[in-house]
Amino acid sequence: MTESTQSGTHIGHKITALREAHDLSIEELAQRVGYNADDLKSIEDSPTASGLAPLIKITSALGVRLGTLLDDDNGIGPVLTRAGAAESAGARRSLETGTSDAPLDFFSLAQGKVSRHMDPFIINIAPGTAEDISSHEGEEFIYVLEGAVEIVYGKDTFTLKPGDSIYYDSIVPHQVRDGQDATSTILACVYTPA
């Protein structure tokens, strides 16, 4: 088995390389994603993950899976991540806006796994954090490890505590937010079709 020990890479550089490989200008990709060119340029220039939802939109527009941006190498075989050794897949960033005013710490559990169809993360959600309402192709699974989170799914709101889980179609508008006054930790698996 291969253990996950690689360090992080500049995600923006990968987006630029993929965009150029598809012979797309920043303006063309921005139009496909629904952003303005300046926002996309900012994402490409950023050394950290700009948020999960923007990355999902970008990878979808480029026809690649989310893990393509988050992986450090192309190792073959399983990836074993030991307790406490998860690689940070993003700095303190909002899932939606990429700003630091609503910190979410992402820790990838599958960096280095080639051709995977889902991306598992441990995510720490700071008190008061709420991502914007999101809607994208795919599915998500969330399992609460510590604390409490609220999941808004369509017109319903679900409160999850340790041991609770939820699995849903991501195309339905949804939001993940902190459900208490302390940091919560979740295991999240995101599937996005390429």
Coordinates of C-alpha atoms in Angstrom, one line a residue:
M1 CA 0.0 0.0 0.0
T2 CA 1.0 3.6 -0.6
E3 CA 0.7 6.1 2.2
S4 CA -0.3 9.6 1.5
T5 CA 2.8 11.8 2.3
Q6 CA 3.1 14.3 -0.5
S7 CA 2.9 18.0 0.1
G8 CA 0.4 20.5 -1.5
T9 CA 0.7 21.9 -5.0
H10 CA -0.4 25.3 -6.4
I11 CA -4.0 24.5 -7.5
G12 CA -4.2 27.7 -9.6
H13 CA -1.2 26.5 -11.7
K14 CA -3.1 23.3 -12.4
I15 CA -6.2 25.2 -13.5
T16 CA -4.1 27.4 -15.8
A17 CA -2.4 24.3 -17.3
L18 CA -5.7 22.5 -17.9
R19 CA -7.2 25.6 -19.4
E20 CA -4.3 26.0 -21.7
A21 CA -4.3 22.3 -22.6
H22 CA -8.0 22.8 -23.7
D23 CA -6.8 25.9 -25.7
L24 CA -9.1 28.2 -23.8
S25 CA -8.6 31.8 -22.9
I26 CA -9.4 33.0 -19.4
E27 CA -12.4 34.8 -20.8
E28 CA -13.7 31.6 -22.5
L29 CA -13.4 29.5 -19.4
A30 CA -14.9 32.2 -17.3
Q31 CA -17.9 32.2 -19.6
R32 CA -18.3 28.5 -19.3
V33 CA -18.1 28.6 -15.5
G34 CA -20.3 31.7 -15.2
Y35 CA -17.6 34.0 -13.6
N36 CA -16.1 37.1 -14.9
A37 CA -12.5 36.9 -16.2
D38 CA -11.0 38.8 -13.3
D39 CA -12.5 36.4 -10.7
L40 CA -11.1 33.4 -12.6
K41 CA -7.7 35.1 -12.9
S42 CA -7.7 35.6 -9.2
I43 CA -8.4 31.9 -8.7
E44 CA -5.6 30.9 -11.1
D45 CA -3.2 33.3 -9.3
S46 CA -4.1 32.0 -5.8
P47 CA -1.7 29.6 -4.2
T48 CA -4.5 28.0 -2.1
A49 CA -7.8 26.2 -2.8
S50 CA -10.3 28.9 -3.7
G51 CA -13.3 26.9 -2.3
L52 CA -15.0 23.7 -3.2
A53 CA -17.9 25.0 -5.3
P54 CA -15.8 27.2 -7.6
L55 CA -13.4 24.3 -8.1
I56 CA -16.3 22.0 -8.9
K57 CA -17.6 24.4 -11.6
I58 CA -14.1 24.8 -13.1
T59 CA -13.4 21.1 -13.2
S60 CA -16.8 20.4 -14.7
A61 CA -16.2 23.1 -17.4
L62 CA -12.8 21.5 -18.2
G63 CA -14.2 17.9 -18.2
V64 CA -12.0 16.7 -15.3
R65 CA -12.7 15.4 -11.9
L66 CA -12.2 17.5 -8.7
G67 CA -9.3 15.3 -7.6
T68 CA -7.3 16.3 -10.7
L69 CA -6.8 19.7 -9.0
L70 CA -6.3 18.4 -5.5
D71 CA -4.0 15.5 -6.2
D72 CA -0.3 15.9 -5.8
D73 CA 0.9 13.0 -7.9
N74 CA -0.3 10.2 -10.1
G75 CA 0.5 7.1 -8.0
I76 CA -1.2 3.8 -8.8
G77 CA -2.8 1.7 -6.2
P78 CA -4.6 2.5 -2.9
V79 CA -3.9 5.5 -0.8
L80 CA -3.6 4.9 2.9
T81 CA -3.9 8.0 5.1
R82 CA -2.9 7.5 8.7
A83 CA -4.7 9.3 11.6
G84 CA -3.4 12.8 11.8
A85 CA -1.6 12.7 8.5
A86 CA -4.2 14.0 6.1
E87 CA -2.7 16.5 3.7
S88 CA -4.2 19.9 3.8
A89 CA -6.1 20.4 0.5
G90 CA -6.9 24.1 1.1
A91 CA -6.2 26.9 3.5
R92 CA -8.8 28.5 5.6
R93 CA -11.3 29.3 2.9
S94 CA -15.1 29.5 2.4
L95 CA -16.4 26.7 0.2
E96 CA -18.2 29.2 -1.9
T97 CA -16.4 32.5 -1.9
G98 CA -12.8 31.6 -1.2
T99 CA -12.7 34.3 1.4
S100 CA -11.1 34.0 4.8
D101 CA -14.1 35.4 6.7
A102 CA -15.8 32.0 7.0
P103 CA -13.0 29.5 7.6
L104 CA -13.3 25.9 6.6
D105 CA -10.2 23.7 6.8
F106 CA -10.1 20.9 4.1
F107 CA -8.0 17.8 4.6
S108 CA -8.0 15.4 1.6
L109 CA -8.1 11.7 2.4
A110 CA -7.3 10.5 -1.1
Q111 CA -4.5 12.7 -2.5
G112 CA -2.5 10.6 -5.0
K113 CA -5.3 8.2 -5.9
V114 CA -5.7 8.2 -9.7
S115 CA -9.0 7.8 -11.5
R116 CA -11.1 8.0 -8.4
H117 CA -14.8 9.0 -8.7
M118 CA -15.2 10.6 -5.3
D119 CA -13.2 13.0 -3.2
P120 CA -13.2 12.3 0.6
F121 CA -12.4 15.2 3.0
I122 CA -12.2 15.9 6.7
I123 CA -13.6 19.4 7.1
N124 CA -13.3 21.6 10.2
I125 CA -16.2 24.1 10.3
A126 CA -15.6 27.2 12.5
P127 CA -18.3 28.6 14.6
G128 CA -20.7 30.9 12.6
T129 CA -19.6 29.4 9.2
A130 CA -22.2 29.0 6.5
E131 CA -21.3 28.4 2.9
D132 CA -23.5 30.0 0.2
I133 CA -26.4 28.0 -1.2
S134 CA -24.8 25.7 -3.8
S135 CA -26.1 23.5 -6.6
H136 CA -24.0 21.4 -8.9
E137 CA -24.0 18.0 -10.6
G138 CA -23.1 15.0 -8.4
E139 CA -23.7 13.6 -4.9
E140 CA -22.4 14.3 -1.4
F141 CA -22.2 12.3 1.7
I142 CA -21.6 14.0 5.1
Y143 CA -20.9 12.2 8.4
V144 CA -20.5 14.3 11.6
L145 CA -17.5 13.4 13.7
E146 CA -17.6 16.2 16.3
G147 CA -20.0 19.1 17.1
A148 CA -23.1 19.8 15.1
V149 CA -23.9 21.0 11.6
E150 CA -27.0 22.1 9.8
I151 CA -27.7 21.0 6.2
V152 CA -30.2 23.1 4.3
Y153 CA -31.5 20.9 1.4
G154 CA -34.1 22.4 -0.8
K155 CA -36.8 23.6 1.6
D156 CA -35.7 21.3 4.4
T157 CA -33.2 21.9 7.2
F158 CA -31.5 18.9 9.0
T159 CA -29.4 19.2 12.2
L160 CA -26.7 16.5 12.4
K161 CA -24.8 15.6 15.5
P162 CA -21.9 13.1 16.0
G163 CA -22.7 9.8 14.3
D164 CA -25.4 11.3 12.1
S165 CA -25.0 11.3 8.3
I166 CA -26.7 12.5 5.2
Y167 CA -26.4 11.5 1.5
Y168 CA -27.9 13.8 -1.1
D169 CA -28.0 14.8 -4.8
S170 CA -25.9 18.0 -5.1
I171 CA -28.1 19.3 -7.9
V172 CA -30.7 20.3 -5.3
P173 CA -29.8 23.7 -3.7
H174 CA -28.0 22.9 -0.5
Q175 CA -25.9 24.6 2.2
V176 CA -23.6 23.3 5.0
R177 CA -23.3 25.5 8.1
D178 CA -22.1 25.3 11.6
G179 CA -24.8 24.3 14.1
Q180 CA -23.2 25.3 17.4
D181 CA -20.8 27.8 19.0
A182 CA -17.7 25.6 18.6
T183 CA -15.8 24.1 15.7
S184 CA -17.5 21.1 14.2
T185 CA -15.7 18.3 12.2
I186 CA -17.3 16.3 9.3
L187 CA -16.2 13.6 6.9
A188 CA -17.5 14.7 3.5
C189 CA -17.4 12.6 0.3
V190 CA -18.1 14.5 -2.9
Y191 CA -18.8 12.9 -6.2
T192 CA -18.8 15.1 -9.3
P193 CA -19.2 13.5 -12.8
A194 CA -16.5 14.6 -15.2

